C-alpha cells in the first residue's frame, strides 16, 4: 500500500475517503471469501461424515462375515484350563483329563573353569536326527555359550556360576542348555566332537561328563478324551495350547488334572445381541449427524428482522442420498420378512431402534434364520457405506474432492483480487495526491494574482 497524507490543501480526509471507496471495490472479493468460508465448513462436515461412514463400512463388513454372527462361548470346569471359541465352533460338551504339560529340555554341564577341549567343538543332534556342528572361538565358557546361541541350533546356552574350584580357587561355571521350544520335537543330544565323531561312535555325550545332568526332559502336552473308557484317546501338542480340540475351539492348560475336566461350548446370544445393537447404533449415529447438519436455525439481526441460516447439509443431495441408502439397507425386508421381526425398526422421526427383547425371542425361536438375516442386513449396510465412503469412487469422497477444487478456484480468484485491489488503491492514492498538487498550484496562482492586483497603483480620486 502506498503512503498517503490527508489533504493539506483540500482539507479532505483522503485516507478515509479511499478506504470507503476500497470497501465498495472489495465487495466482489468479500463475496468470494464468504463462499470459501461456507465451502470450508461444508468440507469439514463432509469429512466428518465420511469418517463415520467408513468406520461403519468396516464394522458392518466384519459382522456380515460368517465369523461375525457365528458367535459361541467356551467354558471349562477347571481354573487351570481355559477355552476359546472361534469360527466354526458348534454347541456341545466333552470331558478330558490333562495328563502332561508341554516342557522344554534342559541339561547342565558339570562345574568347569573352561571348556575341556581345544578348540571347543560340539555336535547337536536334533529329535529328527539332524546334526549341527558348533565351534567356539576359545575355551572360555562365555565364548562357548555365545557360539551355541549364534548357531541357530534351537538351543539357548546360559553360563551359571557354580562356586570356586577347591584346589585352585578359580571360579567355576556350568552351562545350562535349554531347547528354544517346548514339545518332544525340541529334544536334543549334545556331543563333544564333530558329526564324523558322532557317526563313528567316538564322540562323548555331554551328559556322560562328571557332574552333568538332564534337568528336564522335552515332552508334549497331553490330554486324554473319554479317559477310563474303551474309547479313550490321547491328544498331544508341542505347546500347552491345543488348537481345534473341537472345531473352532482351542484349549490352553496350566496344570495336570486326573479328574476329568468338562468343556462346554454354547451359542453366545449375548455377544450377538450386542453386535446387532452396535450395527443399529452405528447407522443411527450417522443419521443423527446428517439431521443435525441439515437443521435450519433462526436468529435476529440488528434491525430486529429474522435471519434464517441453513446447516452445511441443508439442500445437499449427497447427504440426503447417504441417509436414504443407509435407511433402506437397515429396514428393507429380508426374504420378505421385516427386520422389525428381529427387533430392528424405524420411528416416525426417521431414527432406527433396536429391541433386544424382540431379538432375543427371535433367536430363541429360530437362531439360524435370525443370524442369516442379521448377516444380510450387515452386508447391505457395508455395501451402502462403502459406496458412499470409498476413497476413489465414494459419493461423499467425490463430493469432498469437488468442493475442494471449488475452494482452490475461489482462493485463486481472491488472490487475483488482492492484486487488483492493491492496484486500485495505488491509483486512488495517486489521483488524490495529484489533486492536492493541482489545488496547490491553483492556490499559488490565486495568491500571485491577488498580489499583482494589490500592487497596481490606486487611481486618483475623481
XYZ file of C-alpha atoms in Angstrom:
462
model
C 0.000 0.000 0.000
C 1.346 3.447 -0.893
C 1.866 6.129 1.681
C -0.784 8.882 1.633
C -1.063 12.167 3.566
C -4.549 13.549 4.173
C -5.325 16.673 2.120
C -3.140 19.503 3.277
C -4.644 21.863 0.679
C -8.139 20.457 0.162
C -8.746 19.649 3.801
C -10.221 16.316 2.744
C -9.678 13.137 4.842
C -8.348 11.286 1.814
C -7.356 8.159 3.761
C -10.881 7.640 4.995
C -12.297 8.507 1.602
C -10.029 5.966 -0.144
C -10.826 3.297 2.470
C -14.549 3.814 1.857
C -14.079 3.553 -1.897
C -11.961 0.410 -1.459
C -14.645 -1.229 0.679
C -17.045 -0.830 -2.208
C -14.431 -2.044 -4.669
C -13.744 -5.122 -2.491
C -17.357 -6.325 -2.325
C -16.824 -8.999 -5.027
C -13.771 -10.310 -3.171
C -15.699 -10.330 0.121
C -18.406 -12.409 -1.509
C -15.741 -14.847 -2.703
C -14.287 -15.092 0.815
C -17.764 -15.789 2.225
C -18.161 -18.585 -0.316
C -14.796 -20.042 0.747
C -15.821 -19.945 4.414
C -19.124 -21.694 3.652
C -17.398 -24.298 1.474
C -14.749 -24.935 4.137
C -17.460 -25.540 6.743
C -19.211 -27.883 4.327
C -15.987 -29.799 3.578
C -15.245 -30.218 7.279
C -18.735 -31.597 7.919
C -18.476 -33.902 4.902
C -15.085 -35.211 6.021
C -16.521 -35.978 9.443
C -19.448 -37.793 7.804
C -17.057 -39.717 5.569
C -15.023 -40.901 8.565
C -18.160 -42.114 10.342
C -19.466 -43.914 7.265
C -16.077 -45.531 6.547
C -15.920 -46.837 10.124
C -19.430 -48.237 9.732
C -18.411 -49.948 6.482
C -15.603 -51.731 8.314
C -17.633 -52.847 11.325
C -20.665 -53.870 9.262
C -18.444 -55.773 6.839
C -16.931 -57.735 9.726
C -20.379 -58.574 11.106
C -21.524 -59.752 7.674
C -18.806 -62.428 7.592
C -19.687 -65.937 8.830
C -17.484 -65.393 11.863
C -19.354 -62.174 12.628
C -22.622 -63.885 13.536
C -21.317 -67.372 14.365
C -20.504 -66.488 17.960
C -20.013 -69.032 20.732
C -18.678 -69.122 24.264
C -16.399 -71.839 25.610
C -16.024 -72.601 29.306
C -14.453 -75.350 31.448
C -14.900 -76.712 34.937
C -11.214 -76.147 35.809
C -9.420 -72.896 36.569
C -6.284 -74.469 35.079
C -7.965 -74.929 31.696
C -9.182 -72.041 29.536
C -11.021 -72.389 26.250
C -11.728 -70.007 23.375
C -14.406 -70.473 20.737
C -13.875 -69.104 17.238
C -15.197 -69.566 13.725
C -16.801 -72.937 13.119
C -17.492 -73.737 16.756
C -20.595 -75.806 17.485
C -22.568 -76.299 20.668
C -21.673 -79.287 22.815
C -19.666 -80.670 25.754
C -16.736 -83.039 26.138
C -14.710 -84.429 29.062
C -10.948 -84.959 29.196
C -8.056 -85.298 31.621
C -4.847 -83.280 31.461
C -2.059 -85.850 31.640
C 1.066 -83.833 30.838
C 2.175 -80.278 30.284
C 4.481 -79.330 27.449
C 8.014 -78.576 28.531
C 11.405 -77.816 27.051
C 14.511 -79.938 27.546
C 17.130 -78.633 29.981
C 20.574 -80.091 30.621
C 23.572 -78.721 32.536
C 27.279 -79.472 32.306
C 29.438 -80.287 35.277
C 31.305 -77.411 37.005
C 34.055 -76.099 34.713
C 36.667 -73.361 34.704
C 36.930 -73.636 30.929
C 35.865 -75.987 28.201
C 37.892 -79.228 28.316
C 38.524 -79.380 24.554
C 40.617 -77.073 22.400
C 39.172 -75.914 20.124
C 35.721 -76.422 21.711
C 33.760 -78.393 19.121
C 30.238 -79.659 19.850
C 27.682 -81.502 17.745
C 23.962 -81.051 18.387
C 21.649 -83.845 17.280
C 18.012 -82.771 16.988
C 14.997 -85.005 17.602
C 14.695 -85.632 13.856
C 18.347 -86.743 13.652
C 19.682 -83.542 12.096
C 23.259 -82.794 13.211
C 24.835 -79.336 13.551
C 28.435 -78.600 14.461
C 29.284 -75.633 16.699
C 32.865 -74.462 17.207
C 33.663 -71.734 19.742
C 36.354 -69.091 19.355
C 38.129 -70.188 22.548
C 37.826 -72.475 25.561
C 36.162 -69.659 27.511
C 32.717 -70.814 28.665
C 31.364 -67.394 27.670
C 32.641 -67.991 24.108
C 31.164 -71.474 24.049
C 27.772 -70.135 25.178
C 27.912 -67.346 22.590
C 28.760 -69.788 19.797
C 25.819 -72.021 20.713
C 23.392 -69.088 20.880
C 24.526 -67.791 17.494
C 24.486 -71.154 15.746
C 20.720 -71.383 15.362
C 20.505 -74.958 16.631
C 17.297 -74.326 18.603
C 19.128 -74.390 21.926
C 19.815 -71.489 24.278
C 23.004 -71.556 26.382
C 23.405 -69.773 29.725
C 26.552 -69.535 31.847
C 25.691 -70.113 35.526
C 28.032 -69.567 38.483
C 28.961 -72.804 40.324
C 31.248 -71.562 43.132
C 35.045 -71.906 43.334
C 37.405 -74.716 42.448
C 38.516 -76.040 45.887
C 42.024 -76.762 44.661
C 42.788 -73.620 42.662
C 40.239 -71.111 43.922
C 39.228 -70.306 40.342
C 35.568 -69.519 39.601
C 33.516 -72.490 38.399
C 30.626 -72.296 35.966
C 28.078 -74.619 34.446
C 26.492 -74.234 31.015
C 22.721 -74.665 31.057
C 21.375 -75.740 27.663
C 17.650 -75.266 27.083
C 15.650 -76.132 23.966
C 14.202 -72.981 22.449
C 10.775 -74.597 22.018
C 8.651 -76.852 24.158
C 7.492 -80.253 23.000
C 9.087 -83.567 22.126
C 10.274 -82.145 18.811
C 12.576 -79.815 20.775
C 14.596 -82.681 22.260
C 18.299 -82.690 21.539
C 21.520 -84.520 22.358
C 24.925 -82.790 22.649
C 28.265 -84.437 21.934
C 31.820 -83.229 22.395
C 33.258 -83.772 18.940
C 32.394 -83.431 15.273
C 29.470 -85.018 13.394
C 32.010 -87.513 11.995
C 32.997 -88.436 15.541
C 29.321 -88.901 16.406
C 28.812 -91.142 13.377
C 31.894 -93.154 14.297
C 30.768 -93.535 17.886
C 33.894 -91.816 19.250
C 32.232 -88.561 20.376
C 31.481 -88.040 24.080
C 27.864 -87.468 25.114
C 27.879 -84.308 27.207
C 25.669 -85.973 29.827
C 28.374 -88.582 30.463
C 30.799 -85.902 31.750
C 31.234 -85.719 35.551
C 28.560 -83.583 37.207
C 26.448 -83.194 34.054
C 22.723 -83.875 34.333
C 19.435 -83.669 32.490
C 17.249 -81.315 34.494
C 14.100 -81.648 32.402
C 13.055 -83.852 29.519
C 11.368 -82.420 26.436
C 7.759 -83.533 26.173
C 4.441 -82.685 24.554
C 1.352 -81.673 26.455
C -1.182 -84.487 26.516
C -4.925 -84.757 27.040
C -6.999 -87.906 27.192
C -10.539 -87.794 25.886
C -13.101 -90.143 27.418
C -10.488 -91.344 29.929
C -11.224 -94.695 31.533
C -13.389 -95.950 28.687
C -12.747 -98.192 25.731
C -12.887 -95.051 23.553
C -10.039 -93.305 25.430
C -7.983 -91.207 23.007
C -4.868 -89.148 23.641
C -4.267 -85.768 22.032
C -0.839 -84.133 22.100
C 0.503 -80.639 21.469
C 4.014 -79.200 21.377
C 2.710 -76.299 23.464
C 0.181 -76.066 26.272
C -2.427 -74.878 23.793
C -4.478 -77.380 21.827
C -5.756 -75.705 18.682
C -9.041 -77.018 17.316
C -9.512 -79.606 20.036
C -13.092 -79.267 18.841
C -13.962 -77.483 15.574
C -13.218 -73.787 16.119
C -12.274 -74.296 19.792
C -8.777 -74.037 21.309
C -7.855 -75.078 24.849
C -4.910 -73.914 26.987
C -3.764 -75.808 30.093
C -1.587 -74.721 33.007
C -1.730 -77.808 35.277
C -2.349 -81.518 35.040
C -5.617 -82.948 36.252
C -6.502 -86.578 36.869
C -10.096 -85.508 37.465
C -11.991 -85.098 34.192
C -12.445 -81.512 33.016
C -15.679 -80.669 31.211
C -15.516 -78.330 28.223
C -18.802 -76.686 27.227
C -19.424 -74.756 24.006
C -22.628 -72.743 23.708
C -24.136 -70.152 21.372
C -23.219 -66.633 22.508
C -26.535 -64.832 22.219
C -25.340 -62.008 24.464
C -22.481 -61.055 22.157
C -24.647 -61.453 19.067
C -27.256 -59.131 20.573
C -24.542 -56.605 21.359
C -23.262 -56.859 17.763
C -26.746 -56.237 16.338
C -27.238 -53.295 18.680
C -23.848 -51.870 17.684
C -24.790 -52.072 13.996
C -28.048 -50.217 14.573
C -26.327 -47.662 16.814
C -23.699 -47.042 14.137
C -26.331 -46.395 11.480
C -28.427 -44.266 13.814
C -25.409 -42.177 14.798
C -24.809 -41.285 11.146
C -28.489 -40.494 10.526
C -28.479 -38.220 13.583
C -25.316 -36.459 12.414
C -26.810 -35.812 8.971
C -30.020 -34.489 10.544
C -28.036 -32.113 12.764
C -26.077 -30.787 9.784
C -29.287 -30.307 7.809
C -31.006 -28.335 10.571
C -32.033 -24.714 9.859
C -31.524 -22.115 12.587
C -33.084 -18.667 13.036
C -31.696 -15.529 14.639
C -32.481 -11.834 14.853
C -30.427 -9.161 13.089
C -29.615 -5.653 14.316
C -32.775 -4.300 12.739
C -34.943 -6.834 14.546
C -35.563 -8.953 11.464
C -35.488 -12.730 11.410
C -32.439 -14.329 9.814
C -32.757 -17.925 8.634
C -29.473 -19.880 8.359
C -29.185 -23.321 6.815
C -26.817 -26.025 8.038
C -23.887 -27.339 5.972
C -26.007 -30.198 4.581
C -29.194 -28.191 4.010
C -30.320 -28.883 0.431
C -27.294 -31.141 -0.198
C -28.318 -34.144 -2.283
C -25.291 -36.273 -1.405
C -26.065 -36.263 2.317
C -29.738 -36.993 1.589
C -28.795 -39.939 -0.621
C -26.475 -41.419 2.009
C -29.196 -41.039 4.609
C -31.756 -42.841 2.429
C -29.385 -45.608 1.324
C -28.472 -46.467 4.916
C -32.140 -46.440 5.943
C -33.033 -48.757 3.077
C -30.168 -51.080 3.957
C -31.418 -51.464 7.523
C -35.202 -51.564 7.182
C -35.735 -53.278 3.818
C -37.280 -56.759 4.186
C -35.029 -59.825 4.249
C -36.582 -62.686 2.280
C -39.922 -60.968 2.621
C -39.651 -60.555 6.400
C -39.454 -57.119 8.003
C -36.398 -56.519 10.201
C -38.819 -55.373 12.892
C -39.438 -59.097 13.439
C -35.857 -59.212 14.711
C -36.168 -56.019 16.753
C -34.870 -53.525 14.157
C -37.418 -50.777 13.477
C -37.700 -47.181 12.284
C -39.525 -44.448 14.199
C -41.738 -41.735 12.750
C -38.813 -39.324 13.192
C -36.592 -41.394 10.917
C -34.444 -42.929 13.668
C -33.586 -46.620 13.769
C -34.156 -48.518 17.020
C -33.146 -51.914 18.326
C -35.302 -54.018 20.670
C -33.037 -56.544 22.393
C -36.010 -58.436 23.855
C -37.571 -58.940 20.428
C -34.191 -60.004 19.053
C -33.736 -62.484 21.907
C -37.148 -64.038 21.341
C -36.473 -64.378 17.631
C -33.110 -66.018 18.367
C -34.728 -68.481 20.762
C -37.323 -69.414 18.137
C -35.102 -69.664 15.031
C -31.427 -68.760 15.546
C -30.347 -69.850 12.061
C -32.808 -67.541 10.295
C -32.054 -64.615 12.613
C -28.290 -64.912 12.169
C -28.702 -65.137 8.398
C -30.969 -62.057 8.398
C -28.540 -60.077 10.566
C -25.681 -61.030 8.258
C -27.717 -59.881 5.234
C -28.581 -56.537 6.851
C -24.957 -56.010 7.868
C -23.786 -56.730 4.320
C -26.296 -54.246 2.885
C -25.118 -51.607 5.347
C -21.486 -52.370 4.491
C -22.204 -52.072 0.749
C -24.084 -48.785 1.161
C -21.370 -47.381 3.422
C -18.581 -48.419 1.071
C -20.404 -46.907 -1.910
C -20.502 -43.603 -0.044
C -17.061 -43.552 1.591
C -14.721 -45.333 -0.849
C -11.597 -43.202 -1.270
C -11.812 -43.237 -5.070
C -15.442 -43.825 -6.065
C -17.460 -42.997 -2.939
C -20.152 -40.351 -3.367
C -19.007 -38.486 -0.254
C -15.349 -38.650 -1.271
C -16.137 -37.323 -4.749
C -18.249 -34.540 -3.260
C -15.384 -33.514 -0.967
C -12.892 -33.521 -3.851
C -15.229 -31.416 -5.984
C -15.752 -28.896 -3.213
C -12.020 -28.723 -2.511
C -11.440 -27.967 -6.193
C -14.031 -25.185 -5.995
C -12.319 -23.704 -2.936
C -8.997 -23.744 -4.763
C -10.506 -21.839 -7.696
C -12.127 -19.337 -5.340
C -8.849 -18.779 -3.494
C -7.111 -18.179 -6.832
C -9.735 -15.548 -7.652
C -9.292 -13.965 -4.225
C -5.544 -13.767 -4.825
C -6.189 -12.080 -8.185
C -8.456 -9.609 -6.428
C -5.690 -8.823 -3.934
C -3.522 -7.643 -6.822
C -6.384 -5.803 -8.486
C -7.392 -4.008 -5.285
C -3.801 -3.083 -4.480
C -3.505 -1.531 -7.935
C -6.804 0.290 -7.478
C -5.737 1.728 -4.105
C -2.467 2.885 -5.615
C -4.370 4.595 -8.417
C -6.713 6.345 -5.988
C -3.815 7.492 -3.826
C -2.040 8.926 -6.872
C -5.258 10.590 -8.050
C -5.839 12.348 -4.748
C -2.179 13.240 -4.445
C -2.337 14.849 -7.894
C -5.493 16.663 -6.824
C -3.633 18.183 -3.921
C -0.835 19.274 -6.247
C -3.306 20.872 -8.661
C -5.099 22.640 -5.827
C -1.767 23.897 -4.505
C -0.857 25.246 -7.927
C -4.248 26.945 -8.223
C -3.839 28.359 -4.749
C -0.366 29.672 -5.649
C -1.699 31.258 -8.843
C -4.558 32.806 -6.901
C -2.130 34.232 -4.351
C 0.106 35.589 -7.149
C -2.819 37.239 -8.920
C -4.029 38.726 -5.687
C -0.556 40.127 -5.064
C -0.361 41.525 -8.596
C -3.700 43.170 -8.275
C -2.729 44.611 -4.953
C 0.432 46.172 -6.397
C -1.435 48.157 -9.032
C -1.483 51.981 -8.348
C -4.668 53.274 -6.907
C -6.363 55.656 -9.415
C -6.728 59.278 -8.241
C -9.953 60.207 -6.710
C -12.298 61.826 -9.272
